[in-house]
Tab-separated table of C-alpha atoms in Angstrom:
chain	number	residue	atom	x	y	z
S	715	MET	CA	21.043	-27.666	31.028
S	716	VAL	CA	19.078	-26.096	28.566
S	717	LYS	CA	20.379	-26.579	24.891
S	718	ILE	CA	20.329	-23.823	22.735
S	719	ALA	CA	21.628	-23.101	18.817
S	720	PRO	CA	24.596	-21.394	18.079
S	721	PHE	CA	23.448	-17.764	17.474
S	722	GLU	CA	24.863	-17.544	13.363
S	723	VAL	CA	24.064	-14.366	12.523
S	724	GLU	CA	26.228	-12.533	16.175
S	725	GLN	CA	28.662	-15.085	15.631
S	726	TRP	CA	29.224	-14.697	12.172
S	727	MET	CA	29.674	-10.533	12.984
S	728	ASP	CA	31.618	-11.129	15.797
S	729	ARG	CA	34.330	-13.152	13.691
S	730	PHE	CA	34.655	-11.216	10.901
S	731	GLU	CA	33.598	-7.269	12.062
S	732	ASN	CA	36.596	-6.448	13.663
S	733	THR	CA	38.932	-7.544	10.570
S	734	PRO	CA	41.601	-4.960	10.102
S	735	GLY	CA	40.664	-2.812	7.055
S	736	VAL	CA	37.220	-4.427	6.304
S	737	LEU	CA	34.440	-2.544	5.090
S	738	ASN	CA	31.465	-3.677	6.681
S	739	ILE	CA	28.163	-3.645	4.836
S	740	ALA	CA	26.687	-6.283	7.059
S	741	GLU	CA	25.656	-3.831	10.136
S	742	THR	CA	22.379	-3.101	10.095
S	743	CYS	CA	21.983	-0.089	12.401
S	744	SER	CA	21.583	3.003	10.757
S	745	ALA	CA	24.772	4.781	10.965
S	746	SER	CA	25.494	5.045	14.198
S	747	VAL	CA	25.856	8.555	15.504
S	748	SER	CA	28.182	10.042	19.247
S	749	ILE	CA	26.834	12.334	22.036
S	750	ASP	CA	28.044	15.337	20.099
S	751	GLU	CA	26.202	14.420	16.948
S	752	LEU	CA	23.005	13.446	18.151
S	753	VAL	CA	23.736	17.304	20.582
S	754	GLU	CA	23.731	18.803	16.806
S	755	LEU	CA	20.228	17.686	15.643
S	756	CYS	CA	18.218	19.140	18.563
S	757	THR	CA	16.609	21.742	16.978
S	758	ASP	CA	15.761	23.441	20.693
S	759	GLN	CA	19.513	24.903	21.637
S	760	ILE	CA	17.778	25.401	25.123
S	761	THR	CA	17.044	22.241	26.119
S	762	PRO	CA	20.372	20.709	28.048
S	763	GLY	CA	22.145	18.089	26.689
S	764	PRO	CA	21.507	14.150	26.933
S	765	LEU	CA	23.218	13.719	30.644
S	766	ALA	CA	22.478	14.649	33.854
S	767	PRO	CA	25.969	14.886	35.447
S	768	SER	CA	24.472	15.775	38.810
S	769	THR	CA	22.055	12.808	38.715
S	770	LYS	CA	22.635	10.003	41.948
S	771	LEU	CA	23.469	6.334	40.117
S	772	THR	CA	21.385	4.708	41.592
S	773	TYR	CA	19.382	1.761	39.518
S	774	GLY	CA	16.587	4.412	39.055
S	775	SER	CA	13.245	3.296	37.468
S	776	ILE	CA	13.280	-0.017	37.707
S	777	ARG	CA	10.816	-0.028	34.831
S	778	GLY	CA	12.363	2.900	32.954
S	779	SER	CA	11.979	6.235	33.832
S	780	THR	CA	8.660	8.115	33.364
S	781	LYS	CA	10.051	10.683	30.684
S	782	LEU	CA	11.382	7.793	28.363
S	783	ARG	CA	8.234	5.524	28.554
S	784	GLN	CA	5.972	8.582	27.423
S	785	HIS	CA	8.082	9.208	24.576
S	786	ILE	CA	7.541	5.353	23.457
S	787	ALA	CA	4.384	5.577	24.452
S	788	ALA	CA	3.797	8.718	22.462
S	789	LEU	CA	5.989	7.298	19.204
S	790	LEU	CA	3.644	4.504	19.577
S	791	ASN	CA	0.560	5.869	19.662
S	792	LYS	CA	1.503	8.113	16.373
S	793	SER	CA	1.410	5.473	14.450
S	794	SER	CA	-2.375	5.097	14.889
S	795	PRO	CA	-3.406	8.244	16.440
S	796	THR	CA	-7.829	7.284	16.256
S	797	THR	CA	-7.108	4.326	18.703
S	798	ASP	CA	-7.132	4.269	22.586
S	799	SER	CA	-3.577	5.861	23.933
S	800	LEU	CA	-0.805	3.556	25.172
S	801	GLN	CA	0.213	4.876	28.432
S	802	VAL	CA	3.060	4.838	30.584
S	803	GLU	CA	1.999	1.873	32.150
S	804	ASN	CA	1.934	-0.185	29.274
S	805	ILE	CA	5.540	0.226	28.243
S	806	VAL	CA	8.610	-1.502	30.267
S	807	ILE	CA	12.477	0.011	29.171
S	808	THR	CA	14.845	-3.112	28.396
S	809	GLN	CA	18.569	-4.250	27.605
S	810	GLY	CA	17.724	-3.747	23.626
S	811	ALA	CA	14.831	-5.572	21.528
S	812	ILE	CA	17.213	-8.661	22.530
S	813	ALA	CA	16.297	-8.472	25.663
S	814	ALA	CA	12.995	-7.796	25.238
S	815	ASN	CA	12.008	-11.040	23.232
S	816	PHE	CA	13.958	-13.140	25.559
S	817	LEU	CA	11.706	-12.046	28.676
S	818	LEU	CA	8.457	-12.299	26.913
S	819	PHE	CA	9.519	-15.896	25.608
S	820	PHE	CA	10.635	-16.847	28.781
S	821	THR	CA	7.587	-15.644	30.377
S	822	LEU	CA	4.918	-16.985	27.821
S	823	VAL	CA	6.513	-20.141	26.598
S	824	GLY	CA	7.971	-23.617	27.960
S	825	PRO	CA	7.073	-27.149	27.637
S	826	GLY	CA	4.171	-28.763	25.448
S	827	ASP	CA	3.304	-25.092	24.173
S	828	HIS	CA	3.349	-24.361	20.093
S	829	VAL	CA	4.959	-21.345	18.585
S	830	VAL	CA	4.580	-19.905	15.132
S	831	CYS	CA	7.636	-17.871	13.556
S	832	VAL	CA	7.970	-15.903	10.340
S	833	TYR	CA	11.137	-17.396	8.361
S	834	PRO	CA	13.636	-15.977	7.703
S	835	ALA	CA	13.333	-13.693	10.476
S	836	TYR	CA	15.813	-13.012	13.265
S	837	GLN	CA	17.310	-16.570	14.871
S	838	GLN	CA	15.902	-15.325	18.330
S	839	LEU	CA	12.912	-15.653	17.068
S	840	TYR	CA	12.444	-19.280	16.643
S	841	ALA	CA	15.326	-20.726	18.616
S	842	VAL	CA	14.471	-19.244	22.309
S	843	PRO	CA	11.059	-20.267	22.353
S	844	GLU	CA	12.363	-24.106	20.984
S	845	SER	CA	15.473	-24.017	23.793
S	846	LEU	CA	12.988	-23.226	25.984
S	847	GLY	CA	10.872	-26.608	25.673
S	848	ALA	CA	8.607	-25.282	22.997
S	849	GLU	CA	7.379	-26.786	19.671
S	850	VAL	CA	8.189	-23.847	17.336
S	851	SER	CA	5.963	-24.129	13.117
S	852	LEU	CA	7.824	-21.901	10.764
S	853	TRP	CA	5.638	-19.320	8.617
S	854	ARG	CA	7.693	-19.374	5.296
S	855	LEU	CA	8.069	-16.094	3.733
S	856	LYS	CA	7.961	-16.601	-0.078
S	857	HIS	CA	10.300	-14.778	-2.151
S	858	GLU	CA	7.291	-14.580	-5.032
S	859	SER	CA	5.223	-12.985	-2.617
S	860	GLY	CA	7.261	-10.033	-1.567
S	861	TRP	CA	8.268	-11.756	2.035
S	862	VAL	CA	4.827	-11.216	3.054
S	863	PRO	CA	2.768	-13.609	5.127
S	864	ASN	CA	0.224	-15.213	3.773
S	865	VAL	CA	-2.458	-15.649	6.707
S	866	GLU	CA	-4.215	-18.191	5.051
S	867	GLU	CA	-1.230	-20.855	5.895
S	868	LEU	CA	-1.845	-20.453	9.456
S	869	GLU	CA	-4.924	-22.431	9.643
S	870	SER	CA	-2.303	-25.095	8.654
S	871	LEU	CA	0.273	-23.957	11.045
S	872	VAL	CA	-1.354	-23.357	14.240
S	873	LYS	CA	-2.243	-26.143	16.964
S	874	PRO	CA	-4.289	-25.862	20.245
S	875	SER	CA	-1.121	-25.480	21.907
S	876	THR	CA	-0.458	-22.770	20.275
S	877	LYS	CA	0.360	-20.137	22.611
S	878	LEU	CA	2.502	-17.323	20.104
S	879	ILE	CA	2.711	-16.069	16.799
S	880	VAL	CA	5.670	-13.986	16.263
S	881	ILE	CA	5.905	-11.794	13.637
S	882	ASN	CA	8.854	-8.725	12.389
S	883	ASN	CA	8.060	-5.919	10.823
S	884	PRO	CA	10.022	-4.711	8.825
S	885	ASN	CA	11.395	-8.004	8.716
S	886	ASN	CA	15.268	-8.715	9.275
S	887	PRO	CA	16.891	-9.583	6.711
S	888	THR	CA	14.463	-9.070	3.816
S	889	GLY	CA	13.455	-5.247	4.253
S	890	SER	CA	9.956	-6.442	3.481
S	891	THR	CA	6.996	-4.852	5.281
S	892	ILE	CA	3.663	-6.281	7.075
S	893	PRO	CA	1.013	-3.914	5.821
S	894	THR	CA	-1.787	-2.803	8.072
S	895	CYS	CA	-4.278	-5.228	6.275
S	896	VAL	CA	-2.083	-7.980	6.969
S	897	LEU	CA	-1.605	-6.806	10.283
S	898	ASP	CA	-5.885	-6.650	11.132
S	899	GLU	CA	-5.886	-10.095	9.077
S	900	ILE	CA	-3.445	-11.955	11.735
S	901	ILE	CA	-4.727	-10.193	14.634
S	902	ALA	CA	-8.467	-11.111	13.648
S	903	PHE	CA	-7.130	-14.972	13.401
S	904	ALA	CA	-5.271	-14.706	16.572
S	905	GLU	CA	-7.756	-13.464	18.796
S	906	PRO	CA	-11.111	-16.028	19.003
S	907	ARG	CA	-7.891	-18.535	19.684
S	908	GLY	CA	-6.378	-16.753	22.287
S	909	ILE	CA	-3.477	-16.273	20.537
S	910	THR	CA	-0.947	-13.151	21.755
S	911	VAL	CA	0.653	-12.188	18.487
S	912	LEU	CA	4.386	-10.775	19.423
S	913	SER	CA	5.429	-8.363	17.061
S	914	ASP	CA	9.171	-7.558	16.391
S	915	GLU	CA	9.039	-3.706	15.347
S	916	VAL	CA	13.225	-3.421	15.860
S	917	TYR	CA	13.112	-1.809	12.778
S	918	SER	CA	10.216	0.798	12.624
S	919	PRO	CA	9.258	3.432	12.201
S	920	LEU	CA	12.082	3.662	9.547
S	921	TYR	CA	9.356	2.893	6.544
S	922	HIS	CA	10.962	5.030	4.482
S	923	SER	CA	10.048	3.450	0.935
S	924	LEU	CA	7.143	2.192	0.358
S	925	PRO	CA	4.746	2.686	-2.560
S	926	SER	CA	3.405	5.464	-3.140
S	927	GLY	CA	-0.023	5.899	-1.655
S	928	GLN	CA	0.949	2.989	1.231
S	929	ALA	CA	0.432	4.323	4.612
S	930	PRO	CA	3.592	2.810	7.449
S	931	PRO	CA	1.582	0.141	9.013
S	932	PRO	CA	1.190	1.226	12.586
S	933	SER	CA	3.020	-0.435	15.730
S	934	ILE	CA	0.752	-3.898	16.320
S	935	VAL	CA	-0.301	-2.769	19.549
S	936	ALA	CA	-1.725	0.206	18.036
S	937	LEU	CA	-4.359	-1.268	15.935
S	938	ARG	CA	-6.780	-2.933	18.907
S	939	ARG	CA	-7.023	-4.447	22.740
S	940	GLY	CA	-6.379	-7.962	22.972
S	941	LYS	CA	-3.223	-10.026	23.187
S	942	THR	CA	-0.680	-7.902	21.435
S	943	VAL	CA	2.779	-7.186	21.939
S	944	SER	CA	5.368	-5.049	20.811
S	945	THR	CA	9.400	-4.998	21.119
S	946	GLY	CA	11.579	-2.179	20.021
S	947	SER	CA	15.077	-0.248	20.210
S	948	MET	CA	17.198	2.757	19.941
S	949	SER	CA	19.409	0.107	18.167
S	950	LYS	CA	17.878	0.327	13.897
S	951	ALA	CA	16.311	3.793	13.215
S	952	PHE	CA	17.499	5.890	16.020
S	953	SER	CA	21.516	4.620	15.677
S	954	LEU	CA	22.414	4.167	18.582
S	955	ALA	CA	22.895	0.487	19.529
S	956	GLY	CA	25.795	1.530	22.094
S	957	ILE	CA	22.984	2.509	24.857
S	958	ARG	CA	21.714	-0.812	24.923
S	959	VAL	CA	17.739	0.383	25.115
S	960	GLY	CA	14.904	-1.538	23.878
S	961	TRP	CA	11.381	-1.898	25.071
S	962	ILE	CA	8.006	-3.938	25.462
S	963	ALA	CA	4.659	-2.553	24.889
S	964	THR	CA	1.332	-4.102	25.601
S	965	ARG	CA	-2.195	-3.165	26.511
S	966	ASP	CA	-2.150	-6.265	28.452
S	967	LYS	CA	-1.492	-5.971	32.224
S	968	ALA	CA	-1.056	-8.829	33.586
S	969	LEU	CA	2.116	-9.750	30.831
S	970	ILE	CA	3.488	-6.810	32.014
S	971	GLU	CA	3.165	-7.474	35.457
S	972	ALA	CA	4.842	-11.032	34.489
S	973	VAL	CA	7.744	-9.470	32.342
S	974	VAL	CA	8.601	-7.221	35.643
S	975	ALA	CA	8.518	-10.243	37.893
S	976	ALA	CA	10.959	-12.354	35.424
S	977	ARG	CA	12.964	-9.598	34.703
S	978	ASP	CA	14.078	-8.680	38.310
S	979	TYR	CA	16.274	-12.672	38.063
S	980	THR	CA	18.129	-10.781	35.293
S	981	ALA	CA	18.736	-7.469	34.926
S	982	ILE	CA	16.645	-5.330	37.414
S	983	SER	CA	16.469	-1.829	35.214
S	984	VAL	CA	18.697	-0.060	32.629
S	985	SER	CA	21.608	2.185	33.058
S	986	GLN	CA	20.400	5.508	34.228
S	987	LEU	CA	23.217	6.456	31.509
S	988	ASP	CA	21.579	4.896	29.042
S	989	ASP	CA	18.069	5.972	29.574
S	990	GLN	CA	19.045	9.776	29.824
S	991	VAL	CA	19.807	9.211	26.221
S	992	ALA	CA	17.392	7.323	25.201
S	993	THR	CA	15.021	10.209	26.679
S	994	TYR	CA	16.634	13.317	24.526
S	995	ALA	CA	17.012	11.113	21.185
S	996	LEU	CA	12.926	10.461	21.427
S	997	SER	CA	11.975	13.804	22.669
S	998	ASP	CA	10.428	16.231	20.242
S	999	SER	CA	13.207	18.750	19.749
S	1000	VAL	CA	15.549	15.954	18.417
S	1001	LEU	CA	13.519	13.318	17.061
S	1002	PRO	CA	12.258	14.397	14.085
S	1003	SER	CA	16.077	15.441	12.897
S	1004	LEU	CA	17.233	11.537	14.056
S	1005	LEU	CA	14.391	10.373	11.986
S	1006	GLU	CA	14.923	12.859	9.034
S	1007	ARG	CA	18.219	11.797	8.946
S	1008	ASN	CA	18.129	8.283	8.623
S	1009	THR	CA	15.015	8.442	6.645
S	1010	VAL	CA	16.726	10.311	3.712
S	1011	LEU	CA	20.406	8.219	4.108
S	1012	ALA	CA	17.987	5.323	3.533
S	1013	GLN	CA	16.655	5.911	0.286
S	1014	THR	CA	20.125	7.384	-0.862
S	1015	ASN	CA	21.633	4.572	-0.393
S	1016	LEU	CA	19.079	2.177	-1.660
S	1017	ALA	CA	19.122	3.726	-4.880
S	1018	LEU	CA	22.798	2.543	-5.106
S	1019	LEU	CA	22.276	-0.361	-3.634
S	1020	ASP	CA	18.649	-0.377	-6.787
S	1021	ALA	CA	21.380	0.845	-9.545
S	1022	PHE	CA	23.779	-2.106	-8.370
S	1023	VAL	CA	21.359	-4.992	-8.669
S	1024	GLN	CA	20.139	-3.633	-12.231
S	1025	ARG	CA	23.691	-3.006	-13.194
S	1026	PHE	CA	24.620	-6.923	-12.409
S	1027	SER	CA	20.909	-8.469	-12.895
S	1028	SER	CA	22.442	-11.497	-15.065
S	1029	VAL	CA	23.736	-12.565	-11.664
S	1030	CYS	CA	21.904	-11.240	-8.871
S	1031	SER	CA	18.715	-10.586	-7.952
S	1032	TRP	CA	16.157	-9.318	-5.441
S	1033	VAL	CA	12.655	-8.116	-3.527
S	1034	LYS	CA	13.671	-4.222	-2.986
S	1035	PRO	CA	12.929	-3.458	0.503
S	1036	THR	CA	10.253	-1.352	1.239
S	1037	ALA	CA	11.538	-0.576	4.993
S	1038	GLY	CA	14.306	-1.327	7.741
S	1039	THR	CA	18.043	-1.628	6.386
S	1040	THR	CA	18.539	-4.604	5.542
S	1041	ALA	CA	18.486	-6.395	2.020
S	1042	PHE	CA	18.442	-10.267	0.648
S	1043	ILE	CA	20.139	-10.563	-2.788
S	1044	LEU	CA	20.207	-13.297	-4.474
S	1045	PHE	CA	23.549	-14.618	-5.968
S	1046	LYS	CA	24.003	-16.867	-8.649
S	1047	LYS	CA	26.458	-17.909	-10.999
S	1048	TRP	CA	25.994	-19.771	-14.128
S	1049	GLY	CA	22.365	-19.598	-13.387
S	1050	GLU	CA	23.170	-21.652	-10.377
S	1051	ALA	CA	22.863	-20.283	-6.680
S	1052	VAL	CA	26.156	-19.591	-5.373
S	1053	ASP	CA	27.862	-21.274	-2.365
S	1054	ASP	CA	26.554	-18.230	-0.312
S	1055	GLU	CA	29.033	-18.831	2.489
S	1056	ASP	CA	32.519	-19.539	0.117
S	1057	PHE	CA	31.190	-16.549	-1.865
S	1058	ALA	CA	31.391	-14.048	1.373
S	1059	ILE	CA	34.347	-15.087	2.618
S	1060	SER	CA	36.390	-15.083	-0.791
S	1061	LEU	CA	34.543	-11.612	-0.905
S	1062	LEU	CA	36.329	-10.359	2.577
S	1063	ASN	CA	39.367	-11.949	1.650
S	1064	GLU	CA	39.980	-10.433	-1.431
S	1065	THR	CA	38.207	-7.403	-0.580
S	1066	SER	CA	37.495	-6.983	3.129
S	1067	VAL	CA	34.102	-6.551	2.242
S	1068	LEU	CA	32.111	-7.867	4.684
S	1069	PHE	CA	28.138	-9.052	4.801
S	1070	THR	CA	26.328	-12.079	5.849
S	1071	ALA	CA	26.003	-15.562	4.154
S	1072	ALA	CA	22.200	-16.232	4.652
S	1073	ARG	CA	22.227	-19.997	4.389
S	1074	ARG	CA	24.189	-20.362	7.884
S	1075	CYS	CA	23.005	-17.196	9.049
S	1076	PHE	CA	19.279	-17.033	8.471
S	1077	GLY	CA	18.786	-20.577	7.163
S	1078	LEU	CA	17.702	-24.064	8.327
S	1079	GLY	CA	19.317	-27.255	6.349
S	1080	LYS	CA	20.094	-26.071	2.732
S	1081	ASP	CA	17.380	-22.998	3.026
S	1082	PHE	CA	18.408	-19.992	1.160
S	1083	ARG	CA	21.685	-21.076	-0.551
S	1084	GLY	CA	23.120	-18.233	-2.959
S	1085	PHE	CA	21.254	-15.208	-0.237
S	1086	VAL	CA	23.337	-12.565	1.437
S	1087	ARG	CA	22.404	-9.944	3.977
S	1088	ILE	CA	23.648	-5.945	2.802
S	1089	GLY	CA	22.688	-3.494	5.735
S	1090	TYR	CA	22.796	-0.862	3.188
S	1091	VAL	CA	21.897	2.407	6.066
S	1092	CYS	CA	25.566	3.110	6.601
S	1093	HIS	CA	27.413	5.683	5.810
S	1094	THR	CA	27.153	5.938	1.566
S	1095	GLU	CA	30.654	6.336	1.312
S	1096	VAL	CA	30.861	3.385	3.163
S	1097	LEU	CA	28.634	1.200	0.943
S	1098	GLN	CA	29.585	3.227	-2.590
S	1099	GLU	CA	33.417	1.739	-1.585
S	1100	GLY	CA	31.988	-1.481	-0.840
S	1101	LEU	CA	29.609	-2.053	-3.792
S	1102	ASN	CA	32.801	-0.541	-6.061
S	1103	ARG	CA	34.619	-3.568	-4.740
S	1104	LEU	CA	31.622	-5.966	-4.817
S	1105	GLY	CA	31.376	-4.503	-8.620
S	1106	GLY	CA	35.185	-5.537	-9.065
S	1107	TYR	CA	34.762	-8.965	-7.638
S	1108	ILE	CA	31.884	-9.984	-9.489
S	1109	GLU	CA	32.857	-9.540	-12.618
S	1110	LYS	CA	36.266	-11.342	-12.314
S	1111	HIS	CA	34.284	-14.242	-10.641
S	1112	LEU	CA	30.754	-14.629	-11.356
S	1113	LEU	CA	30.345	-13.019	-14.996
């Protein structure tokens, strides 16, 4: 029997997010949209709606519809238009990014292999390779470095058996961005050693608050040919977690074929209905409006959260996020980091405000004591009320 650690952040959400009356600022998706709201974002009123009721509901295209894969290729190519374009055959559609990542780990690593993974990150990215028998070394991101990885540290982390370097851009939970120059350095390090670089880009392209003059980084597969692979999803930047559509993109044709062969034993294909909705959302008639909506929402809400952190700077601090939907905030009482799990549960019980305790959900051992993850790209009124209640709790218990 395969032994795998409990998926702490998912169990935390499952345990608490349906608490009656909860104000959920733990959710990491951009505020979700309905089909009706998606149609309202369409700028071409002649365009048919997202669903084709006359389509026979067969398995459909096993790798995903051609139109959907064209849209995803265009999205990734747009991030670096000077490179050789990705094509439909470079894309495979999956059940969310979580299935994309799992299929890649299942395909690429096993007993005797070694994986390097950024940390903190979504637990799947290091727990699944370990469950498959691989040795995992954590590439520890540092608060004082803005949670951006230091490529010089890779020299001491990799081994002759290293098969995979795993990064997450934008990062969950910190909201940090790995800039293009660092991505180039990672690939330059990995390429001569024959190491594949997997970039979980589930929060891309929501680079909403980069420093002035800093361009959004491209997808890793848009930088150059070689052993690079990216995963993405409709869940975070595109507000459609409920359709469970994600993807794998790589120029490595052998890897594409291996992933498809592995998937024959699991999901076979995605739902045709989900494929149709994703295709509609990523169309030229809808995508610009959808991304503008979520970018404005992220910028508006981040300003509110920034003002909150400044107001309570005596007890909380952070590296202000530049992208994605999550913020990693350290809370202290009398100069000492709080017990973040006790803090989060006490806050929930007293105020019905939910966020994520970092030490349990993102830390191993004693790592990240006092940190919490807040998902701030919810509806603005939810964040405002959540922060009002959190402020009252802080004044009562931490000051």
